[in-house]
Coordinates of C-alpha atoms and ligand atoms in Angstrom, one line a residue:
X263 CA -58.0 8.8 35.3
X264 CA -55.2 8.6 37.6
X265 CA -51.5 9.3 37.5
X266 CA -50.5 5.7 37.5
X267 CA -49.1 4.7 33.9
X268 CA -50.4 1.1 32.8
X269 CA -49.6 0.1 28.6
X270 CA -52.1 2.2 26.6
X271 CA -54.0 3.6 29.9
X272 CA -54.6 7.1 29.0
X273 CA -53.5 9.1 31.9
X274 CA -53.3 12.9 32.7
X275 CA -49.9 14.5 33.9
X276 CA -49.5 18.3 35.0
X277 CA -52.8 19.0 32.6
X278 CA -51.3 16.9 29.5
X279 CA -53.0 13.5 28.3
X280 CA -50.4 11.3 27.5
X281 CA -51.3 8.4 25.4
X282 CA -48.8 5.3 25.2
X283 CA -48.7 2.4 23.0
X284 CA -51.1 -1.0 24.5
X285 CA -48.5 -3.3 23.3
X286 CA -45.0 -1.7 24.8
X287 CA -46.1 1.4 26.4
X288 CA -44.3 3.8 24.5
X289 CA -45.3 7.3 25.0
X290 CA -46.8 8.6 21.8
X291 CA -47.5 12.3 22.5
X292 CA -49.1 14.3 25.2
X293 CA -51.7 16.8 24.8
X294 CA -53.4 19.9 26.6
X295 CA -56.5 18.5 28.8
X296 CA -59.6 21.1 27.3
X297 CA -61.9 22.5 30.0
X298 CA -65.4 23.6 29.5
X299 CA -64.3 27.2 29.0
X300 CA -61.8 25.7 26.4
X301 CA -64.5 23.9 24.8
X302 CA -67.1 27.1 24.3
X303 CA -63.8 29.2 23.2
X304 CA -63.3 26.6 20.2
X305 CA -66.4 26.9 19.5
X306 CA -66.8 30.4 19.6
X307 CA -64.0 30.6 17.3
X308 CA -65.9 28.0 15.0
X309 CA -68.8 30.3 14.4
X310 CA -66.4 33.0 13.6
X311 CA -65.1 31.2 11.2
X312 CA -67.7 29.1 10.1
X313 CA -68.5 32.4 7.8
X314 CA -65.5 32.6 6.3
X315 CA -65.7 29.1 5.6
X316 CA -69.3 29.5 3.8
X317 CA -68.2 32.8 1.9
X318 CA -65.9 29.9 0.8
X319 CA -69.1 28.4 -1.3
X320 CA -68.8 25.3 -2.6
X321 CA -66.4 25.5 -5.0
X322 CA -63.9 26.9 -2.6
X323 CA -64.3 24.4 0.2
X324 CA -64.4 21.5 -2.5
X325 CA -60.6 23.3 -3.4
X326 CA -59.5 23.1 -0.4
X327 CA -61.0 19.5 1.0
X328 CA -58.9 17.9 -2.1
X329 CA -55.8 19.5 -1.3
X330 CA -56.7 17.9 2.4
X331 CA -57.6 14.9 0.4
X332 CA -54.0 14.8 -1.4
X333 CA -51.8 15.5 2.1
X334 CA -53.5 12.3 3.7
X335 CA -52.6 10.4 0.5
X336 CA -49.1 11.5 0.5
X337 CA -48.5 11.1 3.8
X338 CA -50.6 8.1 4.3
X339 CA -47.7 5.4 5.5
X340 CA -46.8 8.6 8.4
X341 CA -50.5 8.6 9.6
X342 CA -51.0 5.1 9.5
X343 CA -47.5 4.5 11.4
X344 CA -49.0 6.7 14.5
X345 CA -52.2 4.8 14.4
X346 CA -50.5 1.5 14.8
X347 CA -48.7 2.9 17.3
X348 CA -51.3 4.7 19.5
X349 CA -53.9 1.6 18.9
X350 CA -51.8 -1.7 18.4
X351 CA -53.4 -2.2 15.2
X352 CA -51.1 -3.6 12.0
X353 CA -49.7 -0.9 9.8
X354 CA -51.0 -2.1 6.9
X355 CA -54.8 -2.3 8.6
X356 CA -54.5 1.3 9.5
X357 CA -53.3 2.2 6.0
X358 CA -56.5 0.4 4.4
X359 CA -58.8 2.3 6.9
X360 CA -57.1 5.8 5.9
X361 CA -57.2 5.2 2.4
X362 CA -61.4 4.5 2.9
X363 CA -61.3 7.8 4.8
X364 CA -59.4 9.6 1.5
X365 CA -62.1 8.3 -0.6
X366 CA -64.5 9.5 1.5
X367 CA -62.8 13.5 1.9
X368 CA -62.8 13.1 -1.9
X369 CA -66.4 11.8 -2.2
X370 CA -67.6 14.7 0.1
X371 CA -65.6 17.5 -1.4
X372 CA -66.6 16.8 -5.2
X373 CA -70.7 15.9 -4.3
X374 CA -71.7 18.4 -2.0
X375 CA -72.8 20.7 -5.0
X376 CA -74.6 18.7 -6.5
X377 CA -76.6 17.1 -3.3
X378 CA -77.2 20.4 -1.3
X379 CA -76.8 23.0 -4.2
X380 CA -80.3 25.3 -4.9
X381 CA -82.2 23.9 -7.3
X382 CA -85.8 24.0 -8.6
X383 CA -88.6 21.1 -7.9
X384 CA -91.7 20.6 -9.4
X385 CA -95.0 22.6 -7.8
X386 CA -98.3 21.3 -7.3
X387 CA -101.6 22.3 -9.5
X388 CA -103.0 23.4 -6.5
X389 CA -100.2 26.5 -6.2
X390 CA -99.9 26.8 -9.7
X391 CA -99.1 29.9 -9.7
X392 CA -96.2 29.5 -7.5
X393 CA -92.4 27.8 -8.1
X394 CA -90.5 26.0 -5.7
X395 CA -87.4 25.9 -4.6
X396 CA -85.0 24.1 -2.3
X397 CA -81.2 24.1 -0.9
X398 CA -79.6 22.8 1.5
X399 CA -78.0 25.3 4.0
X400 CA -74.9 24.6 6.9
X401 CA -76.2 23.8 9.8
X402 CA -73.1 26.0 11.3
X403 CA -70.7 24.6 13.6
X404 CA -70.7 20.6 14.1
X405 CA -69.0 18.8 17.9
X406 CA -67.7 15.3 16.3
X407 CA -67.3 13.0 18.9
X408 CA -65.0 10.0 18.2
X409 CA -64.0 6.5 19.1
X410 CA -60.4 5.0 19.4
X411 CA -60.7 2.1 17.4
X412 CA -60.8 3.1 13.7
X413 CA -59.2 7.3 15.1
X414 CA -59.0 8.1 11.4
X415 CA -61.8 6.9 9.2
X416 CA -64.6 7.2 11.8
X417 CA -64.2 11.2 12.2
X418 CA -63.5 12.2 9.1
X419 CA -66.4 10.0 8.3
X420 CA -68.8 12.4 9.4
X421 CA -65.7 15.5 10.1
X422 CA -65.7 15.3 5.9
X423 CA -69.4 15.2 4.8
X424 CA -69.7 18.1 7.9
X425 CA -67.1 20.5 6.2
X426 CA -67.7 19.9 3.0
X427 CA -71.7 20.9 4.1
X428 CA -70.1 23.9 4.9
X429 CA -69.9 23.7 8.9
X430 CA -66.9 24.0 10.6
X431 CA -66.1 21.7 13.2
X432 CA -65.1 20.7 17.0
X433 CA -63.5 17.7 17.3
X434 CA -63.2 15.5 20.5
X435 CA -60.7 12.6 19.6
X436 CA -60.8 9.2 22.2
X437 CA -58.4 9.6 25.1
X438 CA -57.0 6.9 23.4
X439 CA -56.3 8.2 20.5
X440 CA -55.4 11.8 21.0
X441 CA -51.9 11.6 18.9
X442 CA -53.8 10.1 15.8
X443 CA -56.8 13.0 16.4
X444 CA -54.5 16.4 16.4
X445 CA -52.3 14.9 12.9
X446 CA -55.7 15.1 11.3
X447 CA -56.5 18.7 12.9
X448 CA -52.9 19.6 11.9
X449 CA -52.8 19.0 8.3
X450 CA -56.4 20.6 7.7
X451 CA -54.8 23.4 9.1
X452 CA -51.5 23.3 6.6
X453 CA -54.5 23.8 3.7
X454 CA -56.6 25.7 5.4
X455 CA -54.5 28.0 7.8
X456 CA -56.7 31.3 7.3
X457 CA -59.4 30.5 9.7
X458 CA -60.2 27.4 12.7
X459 CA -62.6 25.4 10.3
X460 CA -61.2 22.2 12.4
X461 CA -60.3 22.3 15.8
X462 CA -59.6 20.0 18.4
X463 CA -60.3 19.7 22.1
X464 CA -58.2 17.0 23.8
X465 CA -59.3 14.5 27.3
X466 CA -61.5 12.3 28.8
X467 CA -65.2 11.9 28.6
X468 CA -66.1 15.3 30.4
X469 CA -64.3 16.9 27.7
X470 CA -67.3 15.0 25.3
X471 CA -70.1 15.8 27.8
X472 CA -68.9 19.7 27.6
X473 CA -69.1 19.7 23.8
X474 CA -72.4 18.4 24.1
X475 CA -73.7 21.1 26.1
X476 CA -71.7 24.0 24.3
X477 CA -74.1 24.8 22.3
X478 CA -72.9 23.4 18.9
X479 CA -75.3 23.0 16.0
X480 CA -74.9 19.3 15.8
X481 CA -73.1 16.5 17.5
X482 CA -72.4 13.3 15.8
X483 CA -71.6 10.8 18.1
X484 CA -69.2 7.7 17.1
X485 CA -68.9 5.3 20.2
X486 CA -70.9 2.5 22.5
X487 CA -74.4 2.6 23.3
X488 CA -74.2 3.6 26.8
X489 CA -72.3 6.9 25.4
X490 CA -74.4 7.9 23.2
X491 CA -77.6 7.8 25.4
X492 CA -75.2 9.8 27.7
X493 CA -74.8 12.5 24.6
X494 CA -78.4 12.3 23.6
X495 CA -79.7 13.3 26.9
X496 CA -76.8 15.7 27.2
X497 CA -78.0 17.4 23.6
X498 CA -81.8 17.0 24.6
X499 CA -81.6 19.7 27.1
X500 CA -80.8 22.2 24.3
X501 CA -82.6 20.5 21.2
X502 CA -79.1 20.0 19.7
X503 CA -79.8 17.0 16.8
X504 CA -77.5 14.2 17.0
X505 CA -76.2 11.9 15.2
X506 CA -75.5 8.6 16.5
X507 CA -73.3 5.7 15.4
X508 CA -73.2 3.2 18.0
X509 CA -72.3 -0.4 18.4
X510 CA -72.7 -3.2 16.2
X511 CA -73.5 -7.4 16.7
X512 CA -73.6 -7.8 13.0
X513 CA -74.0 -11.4 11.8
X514 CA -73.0 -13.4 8.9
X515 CA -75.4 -15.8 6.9
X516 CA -73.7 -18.6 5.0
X517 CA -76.6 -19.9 2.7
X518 CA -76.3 -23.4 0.7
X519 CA -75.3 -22.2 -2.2
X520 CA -72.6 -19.9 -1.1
X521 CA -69.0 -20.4 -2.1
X522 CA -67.8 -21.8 1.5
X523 CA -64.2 -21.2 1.1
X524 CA -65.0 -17.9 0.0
X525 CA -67.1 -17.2 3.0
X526 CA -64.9 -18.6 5.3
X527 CA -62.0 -16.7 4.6
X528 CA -63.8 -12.9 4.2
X529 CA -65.5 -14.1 8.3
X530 CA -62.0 -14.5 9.4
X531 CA -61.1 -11.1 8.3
X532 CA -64.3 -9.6 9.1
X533 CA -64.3 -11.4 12.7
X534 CA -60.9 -10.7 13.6
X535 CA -59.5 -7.8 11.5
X536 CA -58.5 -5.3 14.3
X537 CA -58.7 -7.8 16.8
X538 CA -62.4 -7.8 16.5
X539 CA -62.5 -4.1 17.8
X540 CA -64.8 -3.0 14.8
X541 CA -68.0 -1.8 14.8
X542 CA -68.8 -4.0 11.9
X543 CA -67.1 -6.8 12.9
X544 CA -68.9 -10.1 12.1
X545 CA -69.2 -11.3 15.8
X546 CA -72.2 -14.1 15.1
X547 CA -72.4 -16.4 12.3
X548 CA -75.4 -18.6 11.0
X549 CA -74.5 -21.3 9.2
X550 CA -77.4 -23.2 6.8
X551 CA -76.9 -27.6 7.5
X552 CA -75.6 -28.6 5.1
X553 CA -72.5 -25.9 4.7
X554 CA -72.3 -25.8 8.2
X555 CA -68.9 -28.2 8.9
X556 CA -67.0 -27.3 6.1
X557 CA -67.2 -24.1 6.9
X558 CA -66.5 -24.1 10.4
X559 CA -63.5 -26.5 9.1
X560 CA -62.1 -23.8 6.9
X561 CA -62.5 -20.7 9.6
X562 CA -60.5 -22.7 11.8
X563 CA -57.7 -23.8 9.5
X564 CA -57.5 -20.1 8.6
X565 CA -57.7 -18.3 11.8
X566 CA -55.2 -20.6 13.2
X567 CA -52.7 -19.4 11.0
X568 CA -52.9 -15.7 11.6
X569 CA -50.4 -14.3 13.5
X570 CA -50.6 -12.3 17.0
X571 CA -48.8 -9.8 18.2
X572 CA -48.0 -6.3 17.4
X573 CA -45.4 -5.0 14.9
X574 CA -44.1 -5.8 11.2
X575 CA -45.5 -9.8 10.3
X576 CA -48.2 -9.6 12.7
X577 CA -52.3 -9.7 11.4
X578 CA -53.6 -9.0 15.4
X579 CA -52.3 -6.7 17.3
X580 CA -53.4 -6.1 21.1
X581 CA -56.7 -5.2 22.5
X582 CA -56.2 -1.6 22.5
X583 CA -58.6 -0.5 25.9
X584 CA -57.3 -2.9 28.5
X585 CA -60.5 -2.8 30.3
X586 CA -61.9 -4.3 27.3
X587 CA -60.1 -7.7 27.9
X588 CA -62.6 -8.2 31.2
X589 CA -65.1 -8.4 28.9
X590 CA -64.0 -10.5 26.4
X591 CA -63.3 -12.7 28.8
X592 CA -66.4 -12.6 30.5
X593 CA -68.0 -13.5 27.1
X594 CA -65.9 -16.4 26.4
X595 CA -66.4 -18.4 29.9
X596 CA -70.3 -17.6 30.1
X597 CA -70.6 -19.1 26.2
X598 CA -68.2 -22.4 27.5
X599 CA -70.2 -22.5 30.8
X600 CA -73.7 -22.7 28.9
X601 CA -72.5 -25.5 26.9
X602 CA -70.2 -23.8 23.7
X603 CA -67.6 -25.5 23.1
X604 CA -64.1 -23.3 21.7
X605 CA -63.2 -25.0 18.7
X606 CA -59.9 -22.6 18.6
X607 CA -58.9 -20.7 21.4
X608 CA -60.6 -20.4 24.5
X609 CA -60.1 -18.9 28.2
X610 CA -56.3 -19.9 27.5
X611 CA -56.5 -17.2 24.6
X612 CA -56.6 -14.3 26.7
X613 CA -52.8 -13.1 27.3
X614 CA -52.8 -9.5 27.7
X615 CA -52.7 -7.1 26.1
X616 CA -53.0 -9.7 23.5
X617 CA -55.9 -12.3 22.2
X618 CA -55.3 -15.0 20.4
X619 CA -58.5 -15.8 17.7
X620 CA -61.4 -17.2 19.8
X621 CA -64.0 -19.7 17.6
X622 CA -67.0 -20.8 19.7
X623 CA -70.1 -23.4 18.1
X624 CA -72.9 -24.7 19.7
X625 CA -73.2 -21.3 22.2
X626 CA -76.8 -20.5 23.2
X627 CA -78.3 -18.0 21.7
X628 CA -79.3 -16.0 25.4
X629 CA -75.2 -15.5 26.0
X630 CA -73.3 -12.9 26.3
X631 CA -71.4 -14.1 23.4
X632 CA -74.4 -13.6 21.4
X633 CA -76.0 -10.9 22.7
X634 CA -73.4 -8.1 23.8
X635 CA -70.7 -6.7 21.5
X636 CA -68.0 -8.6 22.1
X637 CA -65.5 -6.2 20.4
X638 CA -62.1 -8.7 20.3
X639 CA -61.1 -11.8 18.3
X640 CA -63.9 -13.9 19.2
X641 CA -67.0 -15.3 16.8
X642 CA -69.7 -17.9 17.6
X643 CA -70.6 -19.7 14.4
X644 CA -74.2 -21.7 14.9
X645 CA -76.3 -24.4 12.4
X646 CA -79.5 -23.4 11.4
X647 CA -81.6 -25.5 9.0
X648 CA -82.6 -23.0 6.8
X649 CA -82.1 -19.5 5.4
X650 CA -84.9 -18.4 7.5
X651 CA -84.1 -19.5 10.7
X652 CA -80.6 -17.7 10.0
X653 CA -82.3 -14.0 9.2
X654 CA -84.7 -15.2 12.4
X655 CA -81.7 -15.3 14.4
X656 CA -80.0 -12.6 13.3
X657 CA -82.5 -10.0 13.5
X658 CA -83.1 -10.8 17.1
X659 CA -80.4 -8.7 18.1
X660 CA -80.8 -5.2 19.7
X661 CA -78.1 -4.3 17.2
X662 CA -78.6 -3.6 13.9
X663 CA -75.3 -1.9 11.7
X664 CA -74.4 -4.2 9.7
X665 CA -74.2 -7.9 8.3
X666 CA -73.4 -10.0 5.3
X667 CA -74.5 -12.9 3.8
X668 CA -73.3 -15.6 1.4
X669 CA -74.8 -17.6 -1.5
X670 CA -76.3 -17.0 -5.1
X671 CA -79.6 -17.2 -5.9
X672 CA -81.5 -15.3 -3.0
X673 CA -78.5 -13.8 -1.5
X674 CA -79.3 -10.2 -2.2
X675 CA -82.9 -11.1 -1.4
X676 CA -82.2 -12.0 1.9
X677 CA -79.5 -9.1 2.3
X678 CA -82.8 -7.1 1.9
X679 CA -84.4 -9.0 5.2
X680 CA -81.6 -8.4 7.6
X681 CA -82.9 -5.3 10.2
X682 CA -79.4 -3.3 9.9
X683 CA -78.8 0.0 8.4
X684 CA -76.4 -1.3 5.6
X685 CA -75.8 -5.5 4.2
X686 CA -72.9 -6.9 2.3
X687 CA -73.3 -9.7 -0.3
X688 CA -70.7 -12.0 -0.7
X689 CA -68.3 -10.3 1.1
X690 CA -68.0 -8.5 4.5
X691 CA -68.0 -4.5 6.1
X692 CA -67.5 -3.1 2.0
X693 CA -69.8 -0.7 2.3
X694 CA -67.9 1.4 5.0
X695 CA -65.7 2.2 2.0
X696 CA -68.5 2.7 -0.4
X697 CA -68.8 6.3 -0.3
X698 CA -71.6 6.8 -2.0
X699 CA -73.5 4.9 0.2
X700 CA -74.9 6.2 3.4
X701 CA -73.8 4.5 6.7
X702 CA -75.5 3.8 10.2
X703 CA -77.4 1.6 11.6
X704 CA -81.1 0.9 13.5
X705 CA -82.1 0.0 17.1
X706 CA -79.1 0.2 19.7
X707 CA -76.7 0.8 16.8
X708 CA -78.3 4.2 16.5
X709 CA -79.8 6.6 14.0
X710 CA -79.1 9.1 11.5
X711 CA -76.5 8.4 8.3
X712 CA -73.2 9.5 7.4
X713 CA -71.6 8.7 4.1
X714 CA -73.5 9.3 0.9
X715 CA -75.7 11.8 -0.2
X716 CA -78.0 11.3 3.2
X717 CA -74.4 12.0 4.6
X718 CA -74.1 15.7 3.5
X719 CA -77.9 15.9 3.9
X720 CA -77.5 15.1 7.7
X721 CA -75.3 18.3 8.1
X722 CA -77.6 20.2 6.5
X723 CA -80.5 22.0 6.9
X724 CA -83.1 22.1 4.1
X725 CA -84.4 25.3 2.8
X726 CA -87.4 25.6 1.4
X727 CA -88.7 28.6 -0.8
X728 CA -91.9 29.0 -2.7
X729 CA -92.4 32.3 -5.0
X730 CA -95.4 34.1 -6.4
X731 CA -95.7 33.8 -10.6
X732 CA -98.7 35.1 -10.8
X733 CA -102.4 35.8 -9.0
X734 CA -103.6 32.9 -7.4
X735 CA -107.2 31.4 -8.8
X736 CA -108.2 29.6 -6.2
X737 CA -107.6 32.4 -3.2
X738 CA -107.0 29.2 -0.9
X739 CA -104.7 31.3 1.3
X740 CA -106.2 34.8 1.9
X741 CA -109.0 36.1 3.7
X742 CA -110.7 37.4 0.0
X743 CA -111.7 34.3 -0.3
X744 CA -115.1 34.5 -1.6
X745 CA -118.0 31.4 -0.9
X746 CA -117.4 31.2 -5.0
X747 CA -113.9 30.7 -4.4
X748 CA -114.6 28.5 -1.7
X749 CA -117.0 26.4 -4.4
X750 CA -114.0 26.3 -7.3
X751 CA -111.8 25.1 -4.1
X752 CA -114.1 21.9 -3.4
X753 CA -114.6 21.7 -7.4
X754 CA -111.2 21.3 -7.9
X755 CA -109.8 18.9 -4.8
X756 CA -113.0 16.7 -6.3
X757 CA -111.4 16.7 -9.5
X758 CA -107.9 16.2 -8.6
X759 CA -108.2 14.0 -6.2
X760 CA -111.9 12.7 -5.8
X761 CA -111.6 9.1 -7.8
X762 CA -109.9 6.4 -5.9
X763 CA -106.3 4.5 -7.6
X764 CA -105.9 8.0 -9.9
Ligands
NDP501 P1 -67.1 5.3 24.0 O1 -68.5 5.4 23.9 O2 -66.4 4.8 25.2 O3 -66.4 6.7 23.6 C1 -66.7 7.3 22.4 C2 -66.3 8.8 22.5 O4 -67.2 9.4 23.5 C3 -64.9 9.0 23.1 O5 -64.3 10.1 22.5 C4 -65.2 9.3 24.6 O6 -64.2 10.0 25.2 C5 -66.5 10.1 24.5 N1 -67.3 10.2 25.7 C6 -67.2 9.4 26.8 N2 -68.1 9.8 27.7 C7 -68.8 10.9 27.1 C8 -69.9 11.7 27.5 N3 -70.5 11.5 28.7 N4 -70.3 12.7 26.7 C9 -69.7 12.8 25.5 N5 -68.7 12.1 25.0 C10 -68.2 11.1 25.9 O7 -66.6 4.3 22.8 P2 -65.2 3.8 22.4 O8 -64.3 4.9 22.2 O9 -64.8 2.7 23.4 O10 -65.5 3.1 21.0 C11 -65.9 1.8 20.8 C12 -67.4 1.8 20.5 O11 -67.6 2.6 19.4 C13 -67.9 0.4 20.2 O12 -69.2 0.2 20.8 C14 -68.0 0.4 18.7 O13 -69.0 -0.5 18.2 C15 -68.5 1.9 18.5 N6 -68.2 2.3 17.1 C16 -69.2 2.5 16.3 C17 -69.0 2.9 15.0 C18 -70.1 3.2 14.0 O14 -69.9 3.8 13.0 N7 -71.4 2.8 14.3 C19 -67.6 3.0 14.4 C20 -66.6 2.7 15.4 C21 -66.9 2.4 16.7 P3 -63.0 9.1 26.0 O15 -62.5 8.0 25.1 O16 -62.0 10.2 26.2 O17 -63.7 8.6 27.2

């Protein structure tokens, strides 16, 4: 980073990072830049008090987490006023992606019992005379790495399920996005002020890379590709799991029976909510024949009347990383140069910090546009003939978070046949708020889940305890084993498991 101050360019000045606003370049706060001594001192004091935090048990965290859980909602207009103004994004956007990261504090705080708590499972005849049992144990402390575009439901989308598995946590905001970042750490701390159960470390990259090798428990990773390799190959030197939540290139079916206007206007918001910078925005669409016009009819119509700019009355604000806009742009000409034609916007769009909604047909499907996460207001929408030549298209994508499709009668069907970690029916990117649900995607969208019961699960580790009832018949594992025991051993896997489709 250098000292030179540009409209939300994160810069660092006499050790602070200052953040400013993309759209005016307001200063928004300024923060101490964490070195790697920093870093291992946070976490040092996480494991300190990551057992206070499990003396807590279950019942005490899930206390605590709800009072979190109630702050946020009474201060939700204050916390989605500094992310609109640390991101660009409309106030009432970053009010709708808090309230999904409530529900998820909530989710997390009330089913951690009942997902990780002891509990007995069934043995097998062959240890009959042992019981089984299994819990799920904190992993201890947990390095969240996040990304600037969604600052408050993307942590606390794994931060929650992390805490509420009893870990404490090291948080690593965006550079973008360090204002938004330390209100979260704050108001933990005005319900939990006893101990560091969330802490932060503020700056750029190095500041992730450090967490990485610091020796945490677990890092979960929310950012691009490229990064996460980056933290992977950091965390493999040390065996430290990961989780990864990477980028996205999710596609939109349209299907002949859907409800077109329907579809049409849920892809505008999908496409274009956030100016596109969403994980799960819909940046491809595949569009069945005989739908295919009136549909791309009614996107336009709609996405012609939203309104850019950033403030009160606007629905897209500015691209928040201005280094973004290169490739945006870079994605629009290479689709018009290969024969796409922009059937609203265009090159002219691109107005920085702003850009205006971007509709591309007829793009091939080898481009950029296609292939690459786009992350602004853009969307190719393409014919197929059929259903199957849509999921084709689709799954040929190195991406696979999420998608959607619409239509009736094999709509969930072919929700099933999209290769992405999570599918919307008849409407687009619900399942982010669906808390019950786990979240994350396949191939260069990453691995792992938050959200959900696989959520808490992933901050866990399982623990797994058999116990004597009684002698054992068989003597399987001893060495008085006997060539009679040996005999009732062979007798009884014959038995159990000797005739075929029992
Ligand atoms: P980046 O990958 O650039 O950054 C993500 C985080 O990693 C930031 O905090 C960043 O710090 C940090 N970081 C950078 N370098 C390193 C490193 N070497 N080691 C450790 N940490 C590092 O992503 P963006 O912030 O630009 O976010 C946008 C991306 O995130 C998009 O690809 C989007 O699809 C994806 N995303 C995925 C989601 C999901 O759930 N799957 C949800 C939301 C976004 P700094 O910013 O200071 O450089």
């Amino acid at each position: 980073m250098t000292a030179t101050r540009a409209a939300g360019v994160p810069v660092v000045e006499d050790g602070a990072l200052v953040s400013t606003n993309p759209a005016t370049g307001e200063e928004v706060g300024r923060f101490p830049v964490s070195d790697a001594d920093d870093v291992a001192r946070a976490v040092e004091r996480a494991r300190e008090a990551a057992a206070w935090w499990v003396g807590l048990g279950h019942a005490g965290r899930r206390a605590r987490l709800l009072r979190w859980r109630a702050l946020l909602a009474q201060r939700v207009e204050e916390v989605a006023g500094l992310v609109s103004r640390e991101g660009g994004k409309p106030v009432a956007e970053a009010i709708v992606e808090t309230a999904a990261a409530i529900d998820h504090i909530d989710w997390a705080a009330r089913n951690a019992k009942r997902v990780l708590g002891p509990r007995r499972v069934r043995g097998r005849l062959t240890l009959a005379e042992f019981s089984a049992h299994l819990e799920y144990l904190p992993m201890g402390v947990v390095g969240v790495i996040g990304p600037w575009n969604y600052p408050v439901v993307t942590p606390l989308g794994t931060a929650a399920y992390a805490l509420a598995a009893g870990n404490t946590v090291v948080f690593k905001p965006s550079e973008y996005t360090p204002a938004v970042g330390q209100w979260l750490v704050d108001t933990f701390a005005e319900v939990v002020p006893e101990q560091p159960v969330l802490q932060i470390v503020h700056g750029p990259g190095e500041v992730g890379a450090a967490l990485c090798h610091s020796g945490v428990d677990k890092v979960a990773f929310t950012g691009s590709t490229a990064t996460g390799k980056k933290v992977m190959a950091a965390c493999a030197e040390t065996l430290t799991p990961v989780l990864i939540e990477a980028g996205g290139k999710d596609a939109l079916i349209v299907d002949d029976d859907a409800d077109v206007a329907a579809a049409a206007e849920a892809c505008v918001w999908g496409a274009l909510t956030n100016a596109g910078q969403t994980c799960l925005a819909i940046e491809r669409v595949y569009a069945v024949a005989p739908v295919y016009d009136t549909f791309v009819a009614e996107v336009v119509r709609r996405a012609s009347a939203l309104k850019v700019g950033y403030g009160d009355g606007f629905d897209i604000g500015p691209i928040t990383m201005p280094k973004q806009i290169d490739i945006i742009r870079r994605h629009i000409d290479d689709a018009l140069a290969r024969g796409g034609r922009a059937v609203l916007g265009g090159r002219e769009a691109v107005e920085p910090p702003f850009v205006k909604p971007t509709i591309l047909v007829d793009v091939p499907e080898d481009s950029a546009a296609i292939r690459e996460e786009t992350f602004g207001p853009t969307l190719t929408i393409s014919k197929v003939a059929d259903v199957d030549e849509a999921v084709r298209l689709a799954n040929a994508s190195s991406y696979g978070l999420g998608g959607a499709v619409f239509g009736k009668r094999r709509a969930v069907a072919t929700a099933r046949r999209l290769r992405t970690g999570m599918a919307s029916v008849n409407s687009v990117i619900t399942f982010i708020g669906m808390s019950s649900l786990p979240f994350g995607g396949v191939g260069n969208s990453g691995f792992g889940r938050t959200h959900g019961d696989d959520g808490l699960r992933e901050f866990s580790r399982s623990k797994a305890i058999t116990t004597r009832r009684g002698p054992s018949a068989l003597k399987a594992m001893t060495f008085e084993r006997t060539p009679a025991h040996v005999a009732r051993i062979v007798k009884a896997v014959k038995l159990m498991y000797g005739r075929s489709g029992r």
